[in-house]
Every structure is written in structure tokens, then in C-alpha cells.
JSON list of C-alpha atoms in Angstrom, two decimals:
[
{"chain": "A", "resi": 10, "resn": "MET", "atom": "CA", "xyz": [-19.59, 20.91, -5.15]},
{"chain": "A", "resi": 11, "resn": "THR", "atom": "CA", "xyz": [-16.76, 18.34, -4.97]},
{"chain": "A", "resi": 12, "resn": "THR", "atom": "CA", "xyz": [-12.85, 18.04, -4.19]},
{"chain": "A", "resi": 13, "resn": "ASP", "atom": "CA", "xyz": [-10.40, 15.95, -6.29]},
{"chain": "A", "resi": 14, "resn": "LEU", "atom": "CA", "xyz": [-9.67, 13.44, -4.83]},
{"chain": "A", "resi": 15, "resn": "VAL", "atom": "CA", "xyz": [-6.84, 10.33, -6.20]},
{"chain": "A", "resi": 16, "resn": "ILE", "atom": "CA", "xyz": [-6.01, 7.17, -4.66]},
{"chain": "A", "resi": 17, "resn": "VAL", "atom": "CA", "xyz": [-2.74, 6.37, -4.13]},
{"chain": "A", "resi": 18, "resn": "GLY", "atom": "CA", "xyz": [-2.48, 2.37, -5.78]},
{"chain": "A", "resi": 19, "resn": "CYS", "atom": "CA", "xyz": [-4.70, 0.90, -8.29]},
{"chain": "A", "resi": 20, "resn": "GLY", "atom": "CA", "xyz": [-4.27, -2.63, -7.43]},
{"chain": "A", "resi": 21, "resn": "GLY", "atom": "CA", "xyz": [-7.35, -4.27, -5.80]},
{"chain": "A", "resi": 22, "resn": "HIS", "atom": "CA", "xyz": [-7.63, -2.04, -2.66]},
{"chain": "A", "resi": 23, "resn": "GLY", "atom": "CA", "xyz": [-6.89, 0.79, -4.33]},
{"chain": "A", "resi": 24, "resn": "ARG", "atom": "CA", "xyz": [-9.98, 0.26, -6.72]},
{"chain": "A", "resi": 25, "resn": "GLU", "atom": "CA", "xyz": [-11.84, -1.11, -4.11]},
{"chain": "A", "resi": 26, "resn": "VAL", "atom": "CA", "xyz": [-11.36, 2.34, -1.95]},
{"chain": "A", "resi": 27, "resn": "LEU", "atom": "CA", "xyz": [-12.96, 3.81, -5.41]},
{"chain": "A", "resi": 28, "resn": "GLY", "atom": "CA", "xyz": [-16.32, 1.85, -4.79]},
{"chain": "A", "resi": 29, "resn": "ILE", "atom": "CA", "xyz": [-16.26, 4.31, -1.15]},
{"chain": "A", "resi": 30, "resn": "VAL", "atom": "CA", "xyz": [-15.39, 7.02, -2.95]},
{"chain": "A", "resi": 31, "resn": "ARG", "atom": "CA", "xyz": [-18.73, 6.22, -4.89]},
{"chain": "A", "resi": 32, "resn": "ALA", "atom": "CA", "xyz": [-20.96, 5.08, -2.40]},
{"chain": "A", "resi": 33, "resn": "VAL", "atom": "CA", "xyz": [-20.17, 7.93, -0.01]},
{"chain": "A", "resi": 34, "resn": "ASN", "atom": "CA", "xyz": [-21.09, 10.54, -3.22]},
{"chain": "A", "resi": 35, "resn": "GLY", "atom": "CA", "xyz": [-24.00, 8.36, -3.53]},
{"chain": "A", "resi": 36, "resn": "ASP", "atom": "CA", "xyz": [-26.97, 12.04, -4.49]},
{"chain": "A", "resi": 37, "resn": "ALA", "atom": "CA", "xyz": [-24.91, 14.70, -3.46]},
{"chain": "A", "resi": 38, "resn": "PRO", "atom": "CA", "xyz": [-20.97, 14.50, -4.88]},
{"chain": "A", "resi": 39, "resn": "ARG", "atom": "CA", "xyz": [-18.23, 15.26, -2.32]},
{"chain": "A", "resi": 40, "resn": "TRP", "atom": "CA", "xyz": [-15.55, 13.83, -4.45]},
{"chain": "A", "resi": 41, "resn": "ARG", "atom": "CA", "xyz": [-14.25, 14.17, -7.93]},
{"chain": "A", "resi": 42, "resn": "PRO", "atom": "CA", "xyz": [-11.98, 10.50, -8.77]},
{"chain": "A", "resi": 43, "resn": "ALA", "atom": "CA", "xyz": [-9.46, 12.49, -9.97]},
{"chain": "A", "resi": 44, "resn": "GLY", "atom": "CA", "xyz": [-7.11, 9.64, -11.08]},
{"chain": "A", "resi": 45, "resn": "PHE", "atom": "CA", "xyz": [-4.59, 6.69, -9.61]},
{"chain": "A", "resi": 46, "resn": "VAL", "atom": "CA", "xyz": [-1.49, 6.96, -9.24]},
{"chain": "A", "resi": 47, "resn": "ASP", "atom": "CA", "xyz": [1.22, 4.49, -8.89]},
{"chain": "A", "resi": 48, "resn": "ASP", "atom": "CA", "xyz": [4.79, 3.77, -9.47]},
{"chain": "A", "resi": 49, "resn": "ARG", "atom": "CA", "xyz": [4.82, 0.36, -10.70]},
{"chain": "A", "resi": 50, "resn": "PRO", "atom": "CA", "xyz": [1.45, -0.35, -11.74]},
{"chain": "A", "resi": 51, "resn": "ALA", "atom": "CA", "xyz": [0.52, -4.08, -13.57]},
{"chain": "A", "resi": 52, "resn": "GLU", "atom": "CA", "xyz": [-0.54, -3.61, -16.89]},
{"chain": "A", "resi": 53, "resn": "GLU", "atom": "CA", "xyz": [-3.95, -6.07, -15.43]},
{"chain": "A", "resi": 54, "resn": "ASN", "atom": "CA", "xyz": [-4.59, -3.04, -12.99]},
{"chain": "A", "resi": 55, "resn": "LEU", "atom": "CA", "xyz": [-4.02, -0.75, -15.51]},
{"chain": "A", "resi": 56, "resn": "LYS", "atom": "CA", "xyz": [-6.39, -2.35, -17.62]},
{"chain": "A", "resi": 57, "resn": "ARG", "atom": "CA", "xyz": [-8.35, -2.48, -15.10]},
{"chain": "A", "resi": 58, "resn": "VAL", "atom": "CA", "xyz": [-8.65, 0.78, -14.17]},
{"chain": "A", "resi": 59, "resn": "GLN", "atom": "CA", "xyz": [-9.28, 2.57, -17.71]},
{"chain": "A", "resi": 60, "resn": "ARG", "atom": "CA", "xyz": [-12.56, 0.26, -17.00]},
{"chain": "A", "resi": 61, "resn": "LEU", "atom": "CA", "xyz": [-13.78, 2.08, -14.40]},
{"chain": "A", "resi": 62, "resn": "ASP", "atom": "CA", "xyz": [-13.02, 5.03, -16.14]},
{"chain": "A", "resi": 63, "resn": "VAL", "atom": "CA", "xyz": [-10.96, 7.14, -14.14]},
{"chain": "A", "resi": 64, "resn": "PRO", "atom": "CA", "xyz": [-7.15, 8.51, -15.17]},
{"chain": "A", "resi": 65, "resn": "TYR", "atom": "CA", "xyz": [-4.13, 6.59, -14.20]},
{"chain": "A", "resi": 66, "resn": "LEU", "atom": "CA", "xyz": [-1.95, 9.80, -13.74]},
{"chain": "A", "resi": 67, "resn": "GLY", "atom": "CA", "xyz": [1.13, 8.32, -13.22]},
{"chain": "A", "resi": 68, "resn": "GLY", "atom": "CA", "xyz": [4.53, 7.41, -10.24]},
{"chain": "A", "resi": 69, "resn": "LEU", "atom": "CA", "xyz": [3.33, 9.95, -6.97]},
{"chain": "A", "resi": 70, "resn": "ASP", "atom": "CA", "xyz": [5.30, 12.30, -7.78]},
{"chain": "A", "resi": 71, "resn": "ARG", "atom": "CA", "xyz": [2.81, 13.42, -10.81]},
{"chain": "A", "resi": 72, "resn": "LEU", "atom": "CA", "xyz": [1.05, 14.63, -6.87]},
{"chain": "A", "resi": 73, "resn": "ARG", "atom": "CA", "xyz": [3.61, 16.83, -7.31]},
{"chain": "A", "resi": 74, "resn": "ASP", "atom": "CA", "xyz": [2.46, 18.77, -10.00]},
{"chain": "A", "resi": 75, "resn": "LEU", "atom": "CA", "xyz": [-1.68, 18.95, -8.98]},
{"chain": "A", "resi": 76, "resn": "PRO", "atom": "CA", "xyz": [-3.68, 21.90, -7.22]},
{"chain": "A", "resi": 77, "resn": "PRO", "atom": "CA", "xyz": [-2.30, 22.18, -3.45]},
{"chain": "A", "resi": 78, "resn": "ASP", "atom": "CA", "xyz": [-6.57, 21.41, -2.25]},
{"chain": "A", "resi": 79, "resn": "THR", "atom": "CA", "xyz": [-6.22, 17.82, -4.03]},
{"chain": "A", "resi": 80, "resn": "HIS", "atom": "CA", "xyz": [-7.06, 15.48, -1.74]},
{"chain": "A", "resi": 81, "resn": "VAL", "atom": "CA", "xyz": [-5.40, 11.67, -1.62]},
{"chain": "A", "resi": 82, "resn": "VAL", "atom": "CA", "xyz": [-6.32, 9.25, 0.29]},
{"chain": "A", "resi": 83, "resn": "ILE", "atom": "CA", "xyz": [-3.77, 5.24, 0.16]},
{"chain": "A", "resi": 84, "resn": "GLY", "atom": "CA", "xyz": [-5.52, 2.23, -1.84]},
{"chain": "A", "resi": 85, "resn": "ILE", "atom": "CA", "xyz": [-2.72, -0.17, -0.91]},
{"chain": "A", "resi": 86, "resn": "GLY", "atom": "CA", "xyz": [-3.76, -2.92, 2.11]},
{"chain": "A", "resi": 87, "resn": "ASP", "atom": "CA", "xyz": [-0.27, -4.29, 3.03]},
{"chain": "A", "resi": 88, "resn": "PRO", "atom": "CA", "xyz": [-0.12, -1.53, 6.13]},
{"chain": "A", "resi": 89, "resn": "ARG", "atom": "CA", "xyz": [3.64, -1.27, 5.88]},
{"chain": "A", "resi": 90, "resn": "VAL", "atom": "CA", "xyz": [4.06, -0.86, 2.26]},
{"chain": "A", "resi": 91, "resn": "ARG", "atom": "CA", "xyz": [0.65, 1.77, 3.53]},
{"chain": "A", "resi": 92, "resn": "ARG", "atom": "CA", "xyz": [3.06, 3.10, 6.05]},
{"chain": "A", "resi": 93, "resn": "ALA", "atom": "CA", "xyz": [5.62, 3.83, 3.30]},
{"chain": "A", "resi": 94, "resn": "VAL", "atom": "CA", "xyz": [3.50, 5.91, 0.89]},
{"chain": "A", "resi": 95, "resn": "GLY", "atom": "CA", "xyz": [2.24, 7.27, 3.60]},
{"chain": "A", "resi": 96, "resn": "ALA", "atom": "CA", "xyz": [5.75, 8.85, 4.37]},
{"chain": "A", "resi": 97, "resn": "ARG", "atom": "CA", "xyz": [5.87, 9.92, 1.06]},
{"chain": "A", "resi": 98, "resn": "LEU", "atom": "CA", "xyz": [2.72, 11.76, 1.01]},
{"chain": "A", "resi": 99, "resn": "ASP", "atom": "CA", "xyz": [3.61, 13.98, 3.96]},
{"chain": "A", "resi": 100, "resn": "GLY", "atom": "CA", "xyz": [5.91, 15.47, 1.89]},
{"chain": "A", "resi": 101, "resn": "TYR", "atom": "CA", "xyz": [3.94, 16.68, -0.63]},
{"chain": "A", "resi": 102, "resn": "GLY", "atom": "CA", "xyz": [2.07, 18.21, 1.47]},
{"chain": "A", "resi": 103, "resn": "LEU", "atom": "CA", "xyz": [-1.62, 16.69, -0.59]},
{"chain": "A", "resi": 104, "resn": "PRO", "atom": "CA", "xyz": [-5.04, 16.83, 2.62]},
{"chain": "A", "resi": 105, "resn": "VAL", "atom": "CA", "xyz": [-5.74, 13.53, 3.44]},
{"chain": "A", "resi": 106, "resn": "ALA", "atom": "CA", "xyz": [-9.61, 12.03, 2.62]},
{"chain": "A", "resi": 107, "resn": "THR", "atom": "CA", "xyz": [-10.96, 9.45, 5.25]},
{"chain": "A", "resi": 108, "resn": "LEU", "atom": "CA", "xyz": [-13.55, 7.09, 3.48]},
{"chain": "A", "resi": 109, "resn": "VAL", "atom": "CA", "xyz": [-16.33, 5.77, 5.30]},
{"chain": "A", "resi": 110, "resn": "HIS", "atom": "CA", "xyz": [-18.68, 3.79, 3.34]},
{"chain": "A", "resi": 111, "resn": "PRO", "atom": "CA", "xyz": [-22.68, 4.56, 4.43]},
{"chain": "A", "resi": 112, "resn": "ALA", "atom": "CA", "xyz": [-23.34, 0.58, 4.80]},
{"chain": "A", "resi": 113, "resn": "ALA", "atom": "CA", "xyz": [-20.34, 1.00, 8.13]},
{"chain": "A", "resi": 114, "resn": "THR", "atom": "CA", "xyz": [-21.41, 2.24, 11.53]},
{"chain": "A", "resi": 115, "resn": "VAL", "atom": "CA", "xyz": [-19.14, 4.02, 14.27]},
{"chain": "A", "resi": 116, "resn": "GLY", "atom": "CA", "xyz": [-20.10, 4.17, 16.65]},
{"chain": "A", "resi": 117, "resn": "PRO", "atom": "CA", "xyz": [-20.38, 7.02, 19.76]},
{"chain": "A", "resi": 118, "resn": "ASP", "atom": "CA", "xyz": [-16.60, 8.74, 21.27]},
{"chain": "A", "resi": 119, "resn": "VAL", "atom": "CA", "xyz": [-15.24, 7.05, 18.07]},
{"chain": "A", "resi": 120, "resn": "ALA", "atom": "CA", "xyz": [-12.06, 8.88, 16.84]},
{"chain": "A", "resi": 121, "resn": "TYR", "atom": "CA", "xyz": [-10.16, 8.39, 13.87]},
{"chain": "A", "resi": 122, "resn": "GLY", "atom": "CA", "xyz": [-6.42, 9.97, 11.89]},
{"chain": "A", "resi": 123, "resn": "GLU", "atom": "CA", "xyz": [-6.68, 11.54, 8.53]},
{"chain": "A", "resi": 124, "resn": "GLY", "atom": "CA", "xyz": [-6.67, 8.32, 5.35]},
{"chain": "A", "resi": 125, "resn": "PHE", "atom": "CA", "xyz": [-9.41, 6.10, 7.87]},
{"chain": "A", "resi": 126, "resn": "VAL", "atom": "CA", "xyz": [-10.75, 4.65, 5.59]},
{"chain": "A", "resi": 127, "resn": "ALA", "atom": "CA", "xyz": [-14.68, 2.39, 6.23]},
{"chain": "A", "resi": 128, "resn": "PHE", "atom": "CA", "xyz": [-15.47, -0.47, 4.39]},
{"chain": "A", "resi": 129, "resn": "ALA", "atom": "CA", "xyz": [-19.16, -1.94, 3.60]},
{"chain": "A", "resi": 130, "resn": "GLY", "atom": "CA", "xyz": [-19.96, -3.71, 6.78]},
{"chain": "A", "resi": 131, "resn": "ALA", "atom": "CA", "xyz": [-17.65, -2.57, 8.88]},
{"chain": "A", "resi": 132, "resn": "ARG", "atom": "CA", "xyz": [-18.69, -1.86, 12.54]},
{"chain": "A", "resi": 133, "resn": "VAL", "atom": "CA", "xyz": [-16.62, 0.34, 14.62]},
{"chain": "A", "resi": 134, "resn": "THR", "atom": "CA", "xyz": [-18.71, 0.32, 18.84]},
{"chain": "A", "resi": 135, "resn": "THR", "atom": "CA", "xyz": [-17.74, 2.60, 21.07]},
{"chain": "A", "resi": 136, "resn": "ASN", "atom": "CA", "xyz": [-15.36, 4.54, 22.92]},
{"chain": "A", "resi": 137, "resn": "VAL", "atom": "CA", "xyz": [-11.93, 3.35, 19.86]},
{"chain": "A", "resi": 138, "resn": "THR", "atom": "CA", "xyz": [-9.36, 5.77, 18.85]},
{"chain": "A", "resi": 139, "resn": "ILE", "atom": "CA", "xyz": [-8.03, 5.13, 15.49]},
{"chain": "A", "resi": 140, "resn": "GLY", "atom": "CA", "xyz": [-4.99, 6.26, 13.70]},
{"chain": "A", "resi": 141, "resn": "ARG", "atom": "CA", "xyz": [-3.84, 7.87, 10.70]},
{"chain": "A", "resi": 142, "resn": "HIS", "atom": "CA", "xyz": [-4.05, 5.50, 7.56]},
{"chain": "A", "resi": 143, "resn": "VAL", "atom": "CA", "xyz": [-6.16, 2.59, 8.86]},
{"chain": "A", "resi": 144, "resn": "HIS", "atom": "CA", "xyz": [-7.95, 0.72, 6.86]},
{"chain": "A", "resi": 145, "resn": "LEU", "atom": "CA", "xyz": [-11.22, -1.49, 7.96]},
{"chain": "A", "resi": 146, "resn": "ASN", "atom": "CA", "xyz": [-12.07, -4.01, 5.23]},
{"chain": "A", "resi": 147, "resn": "GLN", "atom": "CA", "xyz": [-15.46, -5.24, 4.45]},
{"chain": "A", "resi": 148, "resn": "ASN", "atom": "CA", "xyz": [-17.88, -6.77, 7.54]},
{"chain": "A", "resi": 149, "resn": "VAL", "atom": "CA", "xyz": [-14.70, -6.08, 10.53]},
{"chain": "A", "resi": 150, "resn": "THR", "atom": "CA", "xyz": [-15.75, -5.44, 13.82]},
{"chain": "A", "resi": 151, "resn": "VAL", "atom": "CA", "xyz": [-13.89, -3.31, 16.05]},
{"chain": "A", "resi": 152, "resn": "GLY", "atom": "CA", "xyz": [-15.53, -3.70, 20.13]},
{"chain": "A", "resi": 153, "resn": "HIS", "atom": "CA", "xyz": [-15.78, -0.92, 22.24]},
{"chain": "A", "resi": 154, "resn": "ASP", "atom": "CA", "xyz": [-12.57, 0.44, 23.82]},
{"chain": "A", "resi": 155, "resn": "SER", "atom": "CA", "xyz": [-9.83, -0.73, 21.97]},
{"chain": "A", "resi": 156, "resn": "THR", "atom": "CA", "xyz": [-7.17, 1.27, 19.77]},
{"chain": "A", "resi": 157, "resn": "LEU", "atom": "CA", "xyz": [-5.66, 0.78, 16.77]},
{"chain": "A", "resi": 158, "resn": "ALA", "atom": "CA", "xyz": [-2.03, 3.00, 16.29]},
{"chain": "A", "resi": 159, "resn": "ASP", "atom": "CA", "xyz": [-1.24, 3.79, 12.74]},
{"chain": "A", "resi": 160, "resn": "TYR", "atom": "CA", "xyz": [-1.82, 1.94, 9.66]},
{"chain": "A", "resi": 161, "resn": "VAL", "atom": "CA", "xyz": [-3.54, -1.33, 10.56]},
{"chain": "A", "resi": 162, "resn": "SER", "atom": "CA", "xyz": [-5.25, -3.45, 8.46]},
{"chain": "A", "resi": 163, "resn": "VAL", "atom": "CA", "xyz": [-7.94, -5.20, 9.40]},
{"chain": "A", "resi": 164, "resn": "ASN", "atom": "CA", "xyz": [-8.92, -7.89, 6.71]},
{"chain": "A", "resi": 165, "resn": "PRO", "atom": "CA", "xyz": [-12.50, -8.95, 5.88]},
{"chain": "A", "resi": 166, "resn": "LEU", "atom": "CA", "xyz": [-14.49, -10.27, 8.55]},
{"chain": "A", "resi": 167, "resn": "ALA", "atom": "CA", "xyz": [-11.93, -10.34, 11.76]},
{"chain": "A", "resi": 168, "resn": "ALA", "atom": "CA", "xyz": [-12.52, -9.55, 14.21]},
{"chain": "A", "resi": 169, "resn": "VAL", "atom": "CA", "xyz": [-11.46, -7.16, 17.46]},
{"chain": "A", "resi": 170, "resn": "SER", "atom": "CA", "xyz": [-12.82, -7.64, 21.04]},
{"chain": "A", "resi": 171, "resn": "GLY", "atom": "CA", "xyz": [-13.08, -4.61, 23.31]},
{"chain": "A", "resi": 172, "resn": "ASP", "atom": "CA", "xyz": [-10.14, -2.80, 24.95]},
{"chain": "A", "resi": 173, "resn": "CYS", "atom": "CA", "xyz": [-7.54, -3.96, 23.20]},
{"chain": "A", "resi": 174, "resn": "ARG", "atom": "CA", "xyz": [-4.57, -2.49, 21.63]},
{"chain": "A", "resi": 175, "resn": "LEU", "atom": "CA", "xyz": [-3.46, -2.89, 18.11]},
{"chain": "A", "resi": 176, "resn": "GLY", "atom": "CA", "xyz": [-0.30, -1.09, 17.66]},
{"chain": "A", "resi": 177, "resn": "GLU", "atom": "CA", "xyz": [1.49, 0.75, 14.45]},
{"chain": "A", "resi": 178, "resn": "ALA", "atom": "CA", "xyz": [1.04, -1.33, 11.48]},
{"chain": "A", "resi": 179, "resn": "VAL", "atom": "CA", "xyz": [-0.72, -4.71, 12.46]},
{"chain": "A", "resi": 180, "resn": "LEU", "atom": "CA", "xyz": [-2.57, -6.70, 9.96]},
{"chain": "A", "resi": 181, "resn": "VAL", "atom": "CA", "xyz": [-5.41, -8.49, 11.10]},
{"chain": "A", "resi": 182, "resn": "GLY", "atom": "CA", "xyz": [-6.37, -11.81, 8.89]},
{"chain": "A", "resi": 183, "resn": "THR", "atom": "CA", "xyz": [-9.07, -12.46, 7.48]},
{"chain": "A", "resi": 184, "resn": "THR", "atom": "CA", "xyz": [-11.81, -13.92, 9.45]},
{"chain": "A", "resi": 185, "resn": "ALA", "atom": "CA", "xyz": [-9.13, -13.57, 12.01]},
{"chain": "A", "resi": 186, "resn": "ALA", "atom": "CA", "xyz": [-10.12, -12.65, 16.06]},
{"chain": "A", "resi": 187, "resn": "ILE", "atom": "CA", "xyz": [-8.63, -10.84, 18.79]},
{"chain": "A", "resi": 188, "resn": "LEU", "atom": "CA", "xyz": [-10.18, -11.72, 22.79]},
{"chain": "A", "resi": 189, "resn": "GLN", "atom": "CA", "xyz": [-10.93, -9.54, 24.49]},
{"chain": "A", "resi": 190, "resn": "GLY", "atom": "CA", "xyz": [-7.75, -7.07, 26.69]},
{"chain": "A", "resi": 191, "resn": "LEU", "atom": "CA", "xyz": [-5.33, -7.87, 24.80]},
{"chain": "A", "resi": 192, "resn": "THR", "atom": "CA", "xyz": [-2.12, -6.50, 22.74]},
{"chain": "A", "resi": 193, "resn": "VAL", "atom": "CA", "xyz": [-0.74, -7.03, 19.67]},
{"chain": "A", "resi": 194, "resn": "GLY", "atom": "CA", "xyz": [2.88, -5.56, 19.40]},
{"chain": "A", "resi": 195, "resn": "ALA", "atom": "CA", "xyz": [3.34, -3.31, 16.40]},
{"chain": "A", "resi": 196, "resn": "ALA", "atom": "CA", "xyz": [3.87, -5.14, 12.76]},
{"chain": "A", "resi": 197, "resn": "ALA", "atom": "CA", "xyz": [3.10, -7.90, 13.94]},
{"chain": "A", "resi": 198, "resn": "THR", "atom": "CA", "xyz": [0.96, -10.36, 11.44]},
{"chain": "A", "resi": 199, "resn": "ILE", "atom": "CA", "xyz": [-2.52, -12.05, 12.64]},
{"chain": "A", "resi": 200, "resn": "GLY", "atom": "CA", "xyz": [-3.05, -15.14, 10.42]},
{"chain": "A", "resi": 201, "resn": "ALA", "atom": "CA", "xyz": [-5.84, -15.59, 8.70]},
{"chain": "A", "resi": 202, "resn": "GLY", "atom": "CA", "xyz": [-8.95, -17.77, 10.58]},
{"chain": "A", "resi": 203, "resn": "ALA", "atom": "CA", "xyz": [-6.57, -17.64, 13.88]},
{"chain": "A", "resi": 204, "resn": "CYS", "atom": "CA", "xyz": [-7.63, -16.85, 17.36]},
{"chain": "A", "resi": 205, "resn": "VAL", "atom": "CA", "xyz": [-5.76, -14.39, 20.06]},
{"chain": "A", "resi": 206, "resn": "VAL", "atom": "CA", "xyz": [-5.71, -15.88, 23.12]},
{"chain": "A", "resi": 207, "resn": "ARG", "atom": "CA", "xyz": [-2.70, -14.07, 24.54]},
{"chain": "A", "resi": 208, "resn": "ASP", "atom": "CA", "xyz": [-0.25, -11.28, 23.74]},
{"chain": "A", "resi": 209, "resn": "VAL", "atom": "CA", "xyz": [1.54, -10.92, 20.60]},
{"chain": "A", "resi": 210, "resn": "PRO", "atom": "CA", "xyz": [4.64, -9.01, 20.54]},
{"chain": "A", "resi": 211, "resn": "ALA", "atom": "CA", "xyz": [5.74, -6.70, 17.74]},
{"chain": "A", "resi": 212, "resn": "GLY", "atom": "CA", "xyz": [6.91, -7.79, 14.78]},
{"chain": "A", "resi": 213, "resn": "VAL", "atom": "CA", "xyz": [5.72, -11.63, 14.79]},
{"chain": "A", "resi": 214, "resn": "VAL", "atom": "CA", "xyz": [3.51, -13.44, 12.43]},
{"chain": "A", "resi": 215, "resn": "VAL", "atom": "CA", "xyz": [0.79, -15.90, 14.22]},
{"chain": "A", "resi": 216, "resn": "LYS", "atom": "CA", "xyz": [-1.75, -18.86, 13.06]},
{"chain": "A", "resi": 217, "resn": "GLY", "atom": "CA", "xyz": [-3.96, -20.98, 14.59]},
{"chain": "A", "resi": 218, "resn": "VAL", "atom": "CA", "xyz": [-6.80, -21.62, 17.03]},
{"chain": "A", "resi": 219, "resn": "PRO", "atom": "CA", "xyz": [-5.40, -21.22, 19.53]},
{"chain": "A", "resi": 220, "resn": "ALA", "atom": "CA", "xyz": [-3.00, -18.37, 17.57]},
{"chain": "A", "resi": 221, "resn": "ARG", "atom": "CA", "xyz": [1.17, -19.22, 18.05]}
]
């Protein structure tokens, strides 16, 4: 039996989430991609969605009209935008899907909230706590005893070392590294390629090696 699943966001990130759905389905389909919703889709993205043979359903308010057992997942890379969309989704009352690519690894004693998405090659080791709507992109690592709050995004090839604390809506840029035992405050941004060697306050942007 398959369950209808709607992806919020038909940009590149959302279409990559569709790839995860299809990989999860494999030979025993669990999800039926019922369509994308997006309030302001670019014309080029609508054409790309059409080539993937999944319909564009309309704006987010279209979710009000769907059967109550339809699941949703957010396919938006920006954690702050994803947080705003998540607040809207709560109002629609639809169940939220969690997606772990079969080529991702989630170790023992890892807890994660609804809407968690792990892309191919993501590695989560052990005793890790992950919040709602957290996205771990391709080939990222999250070390032991770390905590990632709601809406965190870890971009491709980034590394979060053991015993780290990432606040809500933190963005970790591509190939960035956060050294062991550090805390990154809510809504902070770690620039691509940065190496974080000390705690990062909430709401700031750091970049470089070492990150400043």
C-alpha cells in the first residue's frame, strides 16, 4: 500500500527530495508522489517538474483540499524559509513524512523529529538528537553525541564533529567543518569551506579558516 506524498517547493532542493522518495520506494513503493506545491514557482522549475512526471498542484493553500491522510515534506534548502513554511504546515494538520535515503547511514540511538530528510551519503553516527525538519545533504557527517535543533541545514560534504550543539535554523555551508564540542547559536550561518574552532553566537555569519 502506498501513501500520497506532496513535496513543498519545486526548486532544485525539492526535486532532489523527489529523488530520495523514489530511492526509498525501490522495489516496494511506500510513497506515491502526488505533486509539488509552491507559492511562487519559477517558470523554468515548473518545466523541470513536468519532465519528472509529477504534477504541480498550486500554492501551499492547495494543501487544505487534500485528503487528511496525505503526507507532506518540505523540499526547501534555506532553513529560515523552511521554518516559516513549517509553521504554515502545522496549520493544515497533515501528517509529515520523514525520508532517509537508502544510501544514508543512521547509527544506533539516534532520535529524529518529523520532516527529517537525509540525502544519499549522509552519515549520522551514534547518540545523536535531531529536531524537526532537519535536512542533511549529500555526503555530510554528524558525529556522536551531537544535537541539531529544528530546521538545521547541513549542506553537502560538511562535517559536524562529535558533541556539537547546533541551534534552530542554523545553516552549515558546503564543505564546512565544525570541530568537536562546539555550539552554534540559532539562525547562524557557517560559510562554505569554513572551519569553526570556537563557539558561534546566534544570528551571525562566519567564514574562513579559522571561521570569523
